Amino acid sequence: MPVPVDLCIDARWIVPIEPEGALEHHSLVVDRARIVAVVPTASGDRDFSARKRVALPAHVLLPGLVNAHTHAAMSLMRGIADDVALKPWLEKHIWPREGRFVSPEFVHDGTLLAAGEMLRGGITCCADQYFFPDAAARAYRRSGMRAMIGLPVLDFPTAYASDCDGYLQAGLAARDAWKHEPKLAFALAPHAPYTVGDASWEKIVVYARQLDLPIQTHLQETREELEQSLASIAMSPLARLDRLGATGPAFIAVHCVHLAESDIEVLAAQSCQVVHCPTSNLKLASGIAPIARLKARGVNVALGSDGAASNNRMDLFSEARLASLVAKVMAGDASALPAATVVRMATLGGATALGLDAEIGSLVPGKQADAIAVDLGSFEHLPCYDPISQLLHVAGRDQVSDVWIAGEQLVAARSFSSLDSTELAALARLWQDRLQ
Ligand SMILES: [Zn+2]
């Protein structure tokens, strides 16, 4: 007797990530939000009777992409200040506008716009950090997207809070309100070592340990950040955070562009997580992170888009391709970061960085059914000798046809079931009129 299940997706190829490689003419079998099996389509037909069956005759099915670092609501500032380095970009363009405009309404609308962009681009989970996390949580719940919401901490006042205690209080209240939402997770998100002092870091470390929350922070993004720290305290920002007890497997270091050899030692020894944001690092002329060296030391690396104000898109396909290309140039070695490695970074690498790898990141039985289909049927994507190479070097987010999160289809043939593209465009225009 065939086993009754909710859903069976029959694909030309499945790239499950675990194990590595592409399976031809296989099916993903899903029941009650979770993956039941990955089987050859012929035996899937025989062994399972699916209430719904989806045929993907020219598609690759793979785990949903994980955008391990973004500031989703900054989508409303997409393209507002290009061609500026990080310091003046923050001080002259971003922080003044945030001071004037950021509110729960701004964060809700910007996060909804970003969730739409990410979902239709094949991103099923992101790590977000921005003000008013409660408003972000509302937007994620409406979109159906999975998210790890970073609770921001700064040592200076903003429209959201006035000091470290104020930020922590507001953030932890938002977490208390949403902690039972199954697709939401939380992290503490001190902005950076240079915007958060030792006393605040010490409090953050205590809360992180007590509440079992990861810490995500921007780290050693620019040469100036590293040099100023070396000049003033004779150690790198990472060495300082290590001394304050912040490092460990739940420490998520974003950027890591400028690392001393001793920093790589600390990241490896403490099993820290690194998020690589190549577009943002290139666009702000920060540099190129030494990803091949980190990988060689066994450090887990994920990919992030950063906010749309410094990218200007939240597109993991472009991050993945760029990560592969810049790593080859950095290493002077065309074999650095091959396609399979980068596709794994964009999926399981991200899930691992966020501590969610038991639930998402690969298509294996027992995990949540978060999957995306990429259509390789058009002539621009042919011939196709290797679907994993095609995913990295040829396909883009526009080829993402279908998206499932926890077995629920949120995008079908590029149309949303949870969101409305016309409404998203209207929200973007409304805020553009205000911010201009
Ligand atoms: Zn960032």
Coordinates of C-alpha atoms and ligand atoms in Angstrom, one line a residue:
M1 CA 0.0 0.0 0.0
P2 CA 1.4 3.4 -0.9
V3 CA 1.9 5.7 2.1
P4 CA -0.3 8.8 2.0
V5 CA 1.7 12.1 2.2
D6 CA 1.0 15.8 1.7
L7 CA 3.3 16.6 -1.2
C8 CA 5.6 15.0 -3.8
I9 CA 7.8 17.2 -5.9
D10 CA 9.1 15.4 -9.0
A11 CA 12.3 17.2 -10.3
R12 CA 14.7 16.8 -13.2
W13 CA 17.4 17.2 -10.6
I14 CA 17.6 17.4 -6.8
V15 CA 20.7 18.9 -5.2
P16 CA 20.1 17.8 -1.5
I17 CA 23.5 19.3 -0.3
E18 CA 23.8 16.2 1.9
P19 CA 25.1 14.2 0.3
E20 CA 27.0 16.3 -2.2
G21 CA 26.0 16.1 -5.9
A22 CA 23.0 16.2 -8.1
L23 CA 20.4 13.3 -8.2
E24 CA 18.6 12.9 -11.6
H25 CA 14.8 12.3 -11.9
H26 CA 14.3 12.3 -8.1
S27 CA 11.3 13.3 -5.9
L28 CA 11.1 15.2 -2.6
V29 CA 8.4 13.6 -0.4
V30 CA 6.9 15.9 2.2
D31 CA 4.4 15.3 5.0
R32 CA 3.3 17.6 7.8
A33 CA 5.9 20.3 6.9
R34 CA 8.9 17.9 7.0
I35 CA 10.8 15.9 4.5
V36 CA 9.9 12.2 4.5
A37 CA 12.2 11.0 1.7
V38 CA 14.3 11.8 -1.3
V39 CA 13.7 9.0 -3.8
P40 CA 13.9 8.2 -7.5
T41 CA 10.7 9.4 -9.0
A42 CA 9.7 6.0 -10.3
S43 CA 9.8 4.5 -6.8
G44 CA 8.2 7.6 -5.3
D45 CA 5.2 7.0 -7.6
R46 CA 5.0 3.4 -6.3
D47 CA 5.6 4.0 -2.6
F48 CA 3.8 7.2 -1.8
S49 CA 0.3 8.5 -2.7
A50 CA 0.6 12.3 -2.5
R51 CA -2.3 14.6 -2.0
K52 CA -0.5 17.1 -4.2
R53 CA 2.1 16.4 -6.8
V54 CA 4.2 19.1 -8.5
A55 CA 6.2 18.3 -11.7
L56 CA 9.4 20.2 -12.4
P57 CA 10.6 18.7 -15.6
A58 CA 13.5 21.1 -16.3
H59 CA 14.3 22.3 -12.8
V60 CA 16.8 21.8 -10.0
L61 CA 15.3 21.5 -6.6
L62 CA 17.5 22.5 -3.7
P63 CA 17.3 23.7 -0.1
G64 CA 16.1 27.2 0.3
L65 CA 18.9 29.7 0.4
V66 CA 19.9 31.3 3.7
N67 CA 20.8 35.0 3.7
A68 CA 22.9 35.0 6.9
H69 CA 23.2 38.8 7.2
T70 CA 20.9 41.6 6.2
H71 CA 19.1 44.7 7.5
A72 CA 15.8 44.0 5.8
A73 CA 14.1 47.3 6.4
M74 CA 16.9 49.2 4.7
S75 CA 15.3 48.0 1.4
L76 CA 13.5 51.3 1.7
M77 CA 16.9 53.1 1.3
R78 CA 18.0 51.0 -1.7
G79 CA 20.2 53.1 -3.9
I80 CA 19.9 56.2 -1.7
A81 CA 23.7 56.8 -1.4
D82 CA 26.1 55.0 -3.7
D83 CA 29.9 55.4 -4.3
V84 CA 30.7 56.3 -0.7
A85 CA 33.0 54.5 1.8
L86 CA 31.6 52.9 5.0
K87 CA 32.3 55.7 7.5
P88 CA 30.8 58.6 5.5
W89 CA 28.1 56.3 4.2
L90 CA 27.0 55.6 7.7
E91 CA 27.6 59.1 9.2
K92 CA 26.4 61.3 6.4
H93 CA 23.8 59.3 4.6
I94 CA 22.3 56.4 6.7
W95 CA 22.3 57.4 10.3
P96 CA 20.8 60.9 9.7
R97 CA 17.9 59.4 7.7
E98 CA 17.4 56.6 10.2
G99 CA 17.2 59.3 12.9
R100 CA 14.4 61.1 11.0
F101 CA 12.4 58.2 9.5
V102 CA 12.9 54.9 11.3
S103 CA 9.7 53.9 13.1
P104 CA 7.8 50.6 13.6
E105 CA 5.8 51.4 10.4
F106 CA 9.0 52.0 8.4
V107 CA 10.5 48.7 9.7
H108 CA 7.3 46.7 9.0
D109 CA 6.9 48.0 5.5
G110 CA 10.6 47.8 4.6
T111 CA 10.9 44.3 6.0
L112 CA 7.8 43.2 4.0
L113 CA 9.3 44.6 0.8
A114 CA 12.6 42.8 1.6
A115 CA 10.8 39.5 2.5
G116 CA 9.1 39.7 -0.9
E117 CA 12.4 40.3 -2.7
M118 CA 14.2 37.5 -0.8
L119 CA 11.4 34.9 -1.1
R120 CA 11.0 35.3 -4.9
G121 CA 14.8 35.2 -5.1
G122 CA 14.9 31.7 -3.4
I123 CA 15.9 32.9 0.1
T124 CA 13.7 31.1 2.6
C125 CA 15.5 32.2 5.8
C126 CA 17.5 35.3 6.7
A127 CA 19.3 36.7 9.7
D128 CA 18.1 40.3 10.0
Q129 CA 19.2 43.0 12.4
Y130 CA 17.5 46.3 12.6
F131 CA 15.5 48.6 14.9
F132 CA 12.0 47.7 16.1
P133 CA 12.3 43.9 15.8
D134 CA 8.7 43.6 16.9
A135 CA 7.6 45.3 13.6
A136 CA 10.0 43.1 11.6
A137 CA 8.5 40.0 13.3
R138 CA 5.0 41.0 12.2
A139 CA 6.2 41.4 8.6
Y140 CA 8.0 38.0 8.6
R141 CA 4.9 36.3 10.0
R142 CA 2.8 37.8 7.2
S143 CA 5.2 36.8 4.5
G144 CA 5.6 33.2 5.8
M145 CA 9.4 33.6 5.6
R146 CA 11.7 32.1 8.2
A147 CA 14.0 34.6 10.0
M148 CA 16.5 35.0 12.8
I149 CA 15.8 38.4 14.1
G150 CA 18.8 40.2 15.7
L151 CA 18.0 42.4 18.6
P152 CA 20.1 45.5 18.0
V153 CA 22.4 47.1 20.6
L154 CA 24.2 50.4 20.3
D155 CA 25.8 52.6 22.9
F156 CA 24.3 55.8 21.5
P157 CA 20.6 56.8 21.3
T158 CA 18.3 56.3 18.3
A159 CA 14.6 56.6 17.7
Y160 CA 14.4 53.0 19.1
A161 CA 16.3 53.1 22.4
S162 CA 18.7 55.3 24.3
D163 CA 21.4 53.1 25.8
C164 CA 22.5 49.5 26.1
D165 CA 20.0 48.6 28.8
G166 CA 17.2 50.3 26.8
Y167 CA 18.1 48.3 23.7
L168 CA 18.3 45.0 25.5
Q169 CA 15.0 45.6 27.3
A170 CA 13.1 46.5 24.2
G171 CA 14.7 43.6 22.2
L172 CA 14.1 41.0 24.8
A173 CA 10.5 42.2 25.2
A174 CA 10.1 41.6 21.4
R175 CA 11.6 38.2 21.8
D176 CA 9.3 37.3 24.6
A177 CA 6.3 38.3 22.5
W178 CA 7.4 36.2 19.5
K179 CA 9.5 33.3 20.9
H180 CA 6.7 30.7 20.3
E181 CA 6.4 31.6 16.6
P182 CA 7.8 28.5 14.9
K183 CA 9.5 30.2 12.0
L184 CA 11.2 33.0 14.0
A185 CA 14.4 32.7 16.0
F186 CA 16.3 35.5 17.8
A187 CA 19.9 36.6 18.3
L188 CA 21.6 39.5 20.1
A189 CA 23.0 41.9 17.6
P190 CA 25.4 44.4 19.0
H191 CA 26.2 46.6 16.0
A192 CA 30.0 46.4 16.0
P193 CA 33.0 46.4 18.4
Y194 CA 33.5 50.1 17.7
T195 CA 29.9 51.2 18.4
V196 CA 29.5 49.1 21.6
G197 CA 31.8 49.4 24.6
D198 CA 33.2 46.7 26.9
A199 CA 30.6 47.2 29.7
S200 CA 27.8 46.7 27.2
W201 CA 29.5 43.6 25.6
E202 CA 29.8 42.1 29.0
K203 CA 26.1 42.4 29.6
I204 CA 25.3 41.0 26.1
V205 CA 27.5 38.0 26.8
V206 CA 25.7 37.3 30.1
Y207 CA 22.2 37.5 28.4
A208 CA 23.4 35.4 25.4
R209 CA 24.6 32.6 27.8
Q210 CA 21.5 32.8 30.1
L211 CA 19.0 32.8 27.2
D212 CA 21.0 30.6 24.8
L213 CA 20.9 33.3 22.1
P214 CA 23.5 33.6 19.4
I215 CA 25.5 36.9 19.1
Q216 CA 25.7 38.4 15.6
T217 CA 27.9 41.4 15.0
H218 CA 29.8 43.3 12.2
L219 CA 33.5 42.5 12.7
Q220 CA 36.7 43.9 11.1
E221 CA 34.9 45.2 8.1
T222 CA 37.4 47.9 7.3
R223 CA 41.2 48.2 7.6
E224 CA 40.6 51.4 9.6
E225 CA 38.6 49.4 12.3
L226 CA 41.4 47.0 12.7
E227 CA 44.2 49.6 12.8
Q228 CA 42.4 51.9 15.3
S229 CA 41.9 49.0 17.6
L230 CA 45.5 47.9 17.3
A231 CA 46.6 51.5 18.0
S232 CA 44.4 52.1 21.0
I233 CA 44.3 48.8 22.8
A234 CA 47.1 46.8 21.1
M235 CA 44.7 44.1 20.1
S236 CA 42.3 43.4 17.3
P237 CA 38.5 43.9 17.8
L238 CA 38.2 40.1 17.7
A239 CA 40.9 39.5 20.3
R240 CA 39.0 42.0 22.5
L241 CA 35.7 40.2 22.1
D242 CA 37.4 36.9 22.7
R243 CA 38.7 38.3 26.0
L244 CA 35.2 39.5 26.9
G245 CA 33.9 35.9 26.4
A246 CA 31.8 36.7 23.3
T247 CA 33.3 34.1 21.0
G248 CA 32.2 30.5 20.5
P249 CA 30.1 28.4 18.1
A250 CA 27.1 30.8 18.6
F251 CA 29.2 33.9 17.7
I252 CA 28.4 35.0 14.2
A253 CA 31.0 37.4 12.8
V254 CA 29.9 39.4 9.8
H255 CA 32.4 40.6 7.2
C256 CA 35.8 39.6 8.6
V257 CA 37.5 41.4 5.7
H258 CA 40.6 42.4 7.6
L259 CA 41.9 39.5 9.7
A260 CA 45.3 39.0 11.3
E261 CA 46.7 35.5 11.3
S262 CA 45.9 35.4 15.0
D263 CA 42.3 36.3 14.3
I264 CA 41.9 33.3 12.0
E265 CA 43.3 31.2 14.9
V266 CA 40.7 32.5 17.2
L267 CA 37.8 32.0 14.8
A268 CA 38.9 28.4 14.2
A269 CA 39.8 27.5 17.8
Q270 CA 36.4 28.9 19.1
S271 CA 34.4 27.4 16.2
C272 CA 33.0 30.8 15.4
Q273 CA 30.7 31.5 12.4
V274 CA 31.7 33.8 9.6
V275 CA 29.3 35.6 7.2
H276 CA 30.8 36.7 3.9
C277 CA 29.1 39.6 2.2
P278 CA 31.2 40.1 -0.9
T279 CA 29.0 42.7 -2.8
S280 CA 28.8 45.0 0.2
N281 CA 32.5 44.7 0.9
L282 CA 33.4 45.5 -2.7
K283 CA 30.8 48.3 -3.1
L284 CA 32.0 50.1 0.1
A285 CA 35.6 49.4 -1.0
S286 CA 36.2 47.6 2.3
G287 CA 38.2 44.7 0.7
I288 CA 37.9 41.0 0.1
A289 CA 37.6 38.6 3.0
P290 CA 40.1 35.7 3.1
I291 CA 37.4 33.0 2.7
A292 CA 39.6 30.3 1.2
R293 CA 42.0 30.6 4.1
L294 CA 39.1 30.4 6.7
K295 CA 37.6 27.4 4.9
A296 CA 41.0 25.7 4.9
R297 CA 41.1 26.2 8.7
G298 CA 37.7 24.5 9.0
V299 CA 35.7 27.7 9.8
N300 CA 32.1 27.5 8.7
V301 CA 31.3 30.4 6.3
A302 CA 27.8 31.6 5.3
L303 CA 26.8 34.2 2.7
G304 CA 25.0 37.4 3.3
S305 CA 23.7 40.3 1.2
D306 CA 23.9 42.9 3.9
G307 CA 21.2 45.6 3.7
A308 CA 19.9 46.8 0.3
A309 CA 21.3 50.3 1.0
S310 CA 24.9 48.9 0.6
N311 CA 24.4 46.2 -2.1
N312 CA 21.8 47.2 -3.6
R313 CA 20.0 43.9 -3.8
M314 CA 19.2 41.0 -1.5
D315 CA 20.2 38.3 -4.0
L316 CA 22.1 35.2 -2.8
F317 CA 22.7 34.0 -6.4
S318 CA 24.8 37.1 -7.1
E319 CA 26.6 36.8 -3.7
A320 CA 27.4 33.1 -4.4
R321 CA 28.8 33.8 -7.8
L322 CA 30.8 36.7 -6.6
A323 CA 32.1 34.8 -3.6
S324 CA 33.4 32.1 -5.9
L325 CA 35.0 34.6 -8.3
V326 CA 36.7 36.8 -5.8
A327 CA 38.0 33.8 -3.8
K328 CA 39.8 32.6 -7.0
V329 CA 41.4 35.9 -7.5
M330 CA 42.4 36.3 -3.8
A331 CA 43.9 32.8 -3.7
G332 CA 45.5 33.1 -7.2
D333 CA 43.9 29.7 -7.7
A334 CA 41.1 28.9 -10.1
S335 CA 40.2 25.8 -8.0
A336 CA 39.4 27.9 -4.9
L337 CA 35.7 27.8 -3.8
P338 CA 34.2 25.5 -6.5
A339 CA 30.5 25.6 -7.3
A340 CA 29.5 22.8 -4.9
T341 CA 31.3 24.5 -2.0
V342 CA 29.6 27.8 -2.6
V343 CA 26.1 26.4 -3.1
R344 CA 26.7 24.6 0.2
M345 CA 27.8 27.9 1.8
A346 CA 24.5 29.5 0.6
T347 CA 22.4 26.8 2.1
L348 CA 23.8 24.5 4.8
G349 CA 26.6 27.0 5.6
G350 CA 24.0 29.6 6.4
A351 CA 21.8 27.2 8.4
T352 CA 24.9 26.1 10.5
A353 CA 25.9 29.7 11.1
L354 CA 22.5 30.5 12.6
G355 CA 22.5 27.3 14.6
L356 CA 19.5 26.0 12.6
D357 CA 21.2 23.2 10.7
A358 CA 19.2 20.5 12.5
E359 CA 16.1 21.9 11.0
I360 CA 17.0 23.4 7.6
G361 CA 19.9 23.8 5.1
S362 CA 19.8 20.4 3.3
L363 CA 17.1 18.1 1.9
V364 CA 17.3 15.2 4.2
P365 CA 14.5 13.3 5.9
G366 CA 13.3 14.8 9.1
K367 CA 14.3 18.4 8.3
Q368 CA 11.8 21.1 7.5
A369 CA 10.6 21.1 3.9
D370 CA 12.2 24.4 2.9
A371 CA 13.0 24.0 -0.8
I372 CA 13.3 26.1 -4.0
A373 CA 13.0 25.2 -7.7
V374 CA 15.3 26.8 -10.3
D375 CA 14.1 26.5 -13.9
L376 CA 17.0 25.6 -16.2
G377 CA 14.8 24.9 -19.2
S378 CA 15.4 28.0 -21.3
F379 CA 18.1 28.1 -24.0
E380 CA 20.2 30.5 -22.0
H381 CA 20.7 27.7 -19.5
L382 CA 21.5 25.0 -22.0
P383 CA 23.4 22.9 -22.6
C384 CA 23.5 21.7 -18.9
Y385 CA 26.4 19.3 -18.3
D386 CA 26.5 20.0 -14.6
P387 CA 23.4 21.5 -12.8
I388 CA 25.4 22.7 -9.8
S389 CA 27.8 24.6 -12.0
Q390 CA 24.7 26.0 -13.8
L391 CA 23.2 27.1 -10.5
L392 CA 26.2 29.1 -9.6
H393 CA 27.5 30.5 -12.9
V394 CA 24.5 30.7 -15.2
A395 CA 21.2 30.9 -13.2
G396 CA 20.0 34.0 -11.4
R397 CA 17.2 34.7 -8.9
D398 CA 14.8 35.3 -11.8
Q399 CA 14.9 31.6 -12.6
V400 CA 13.5 30.7 -9.1
S401 CA 10.1 29.4 -10.1
D402 CA 8.7 27.9 -6.9
V403 CA 9.4 28.2 -3.1
W404 CA 8.3 26.1 -0.2
I405 CA 8.8 26.8 3.5
A406 CA 7.8 24.1 6.0
G407 CA 6.0 22.4 3.1
E408 CA 3.9 25.4 2.3
Q409 CA 4.2 26.7 -1.2
L410 CA 4.7 30.5 -0.9
V411 CA 5.8 31.1 -4.5
A412 CA 4.3 29.1 -7.5
A413 CA 5.5 29.9 -11.0
R414 CA 6.9 33.2 -9.6
S415 CA 3.5 34.3 -8.1
F416 CA 3.2 34.8 -4.4
S417 CA 0.6 33.1 -2.3
S418 CA 1.3 35.1 0.9
L419 CA 2.2 38.6 -0.5
D420 CA 1.0 40.9 -3.2
S421 CA 3.6 42.4 -5.6
T422 CA 1.4 45.4 -6.4
E423 CA 1.1 46.2 -2.7
L424 CA 4.9 45.8 -2.2
A425 CA 5.6 48.3 -5.1
A426 CA 3.1 50.8 -3.6
L427 CA 4.8 50.6 -0.2
A428 CA 8.2 51.2 -1.8
R429 CA 6.9 54.3 -3.7
L430 CA 5.2 55.7 -0.6
W431 CA 8.4 55.6 1.4
Q432 CA 10.5 56.9 -1.5
D433 CA 8.3 60.0 -1.5
R434 CA 8.9 60.5 2.2
L435 CA 12.6 59.8 2.2
Q436 CA 13.6 61.9 -0.8
Ligands
ZN1 ZN 25.4 44.8 8.0

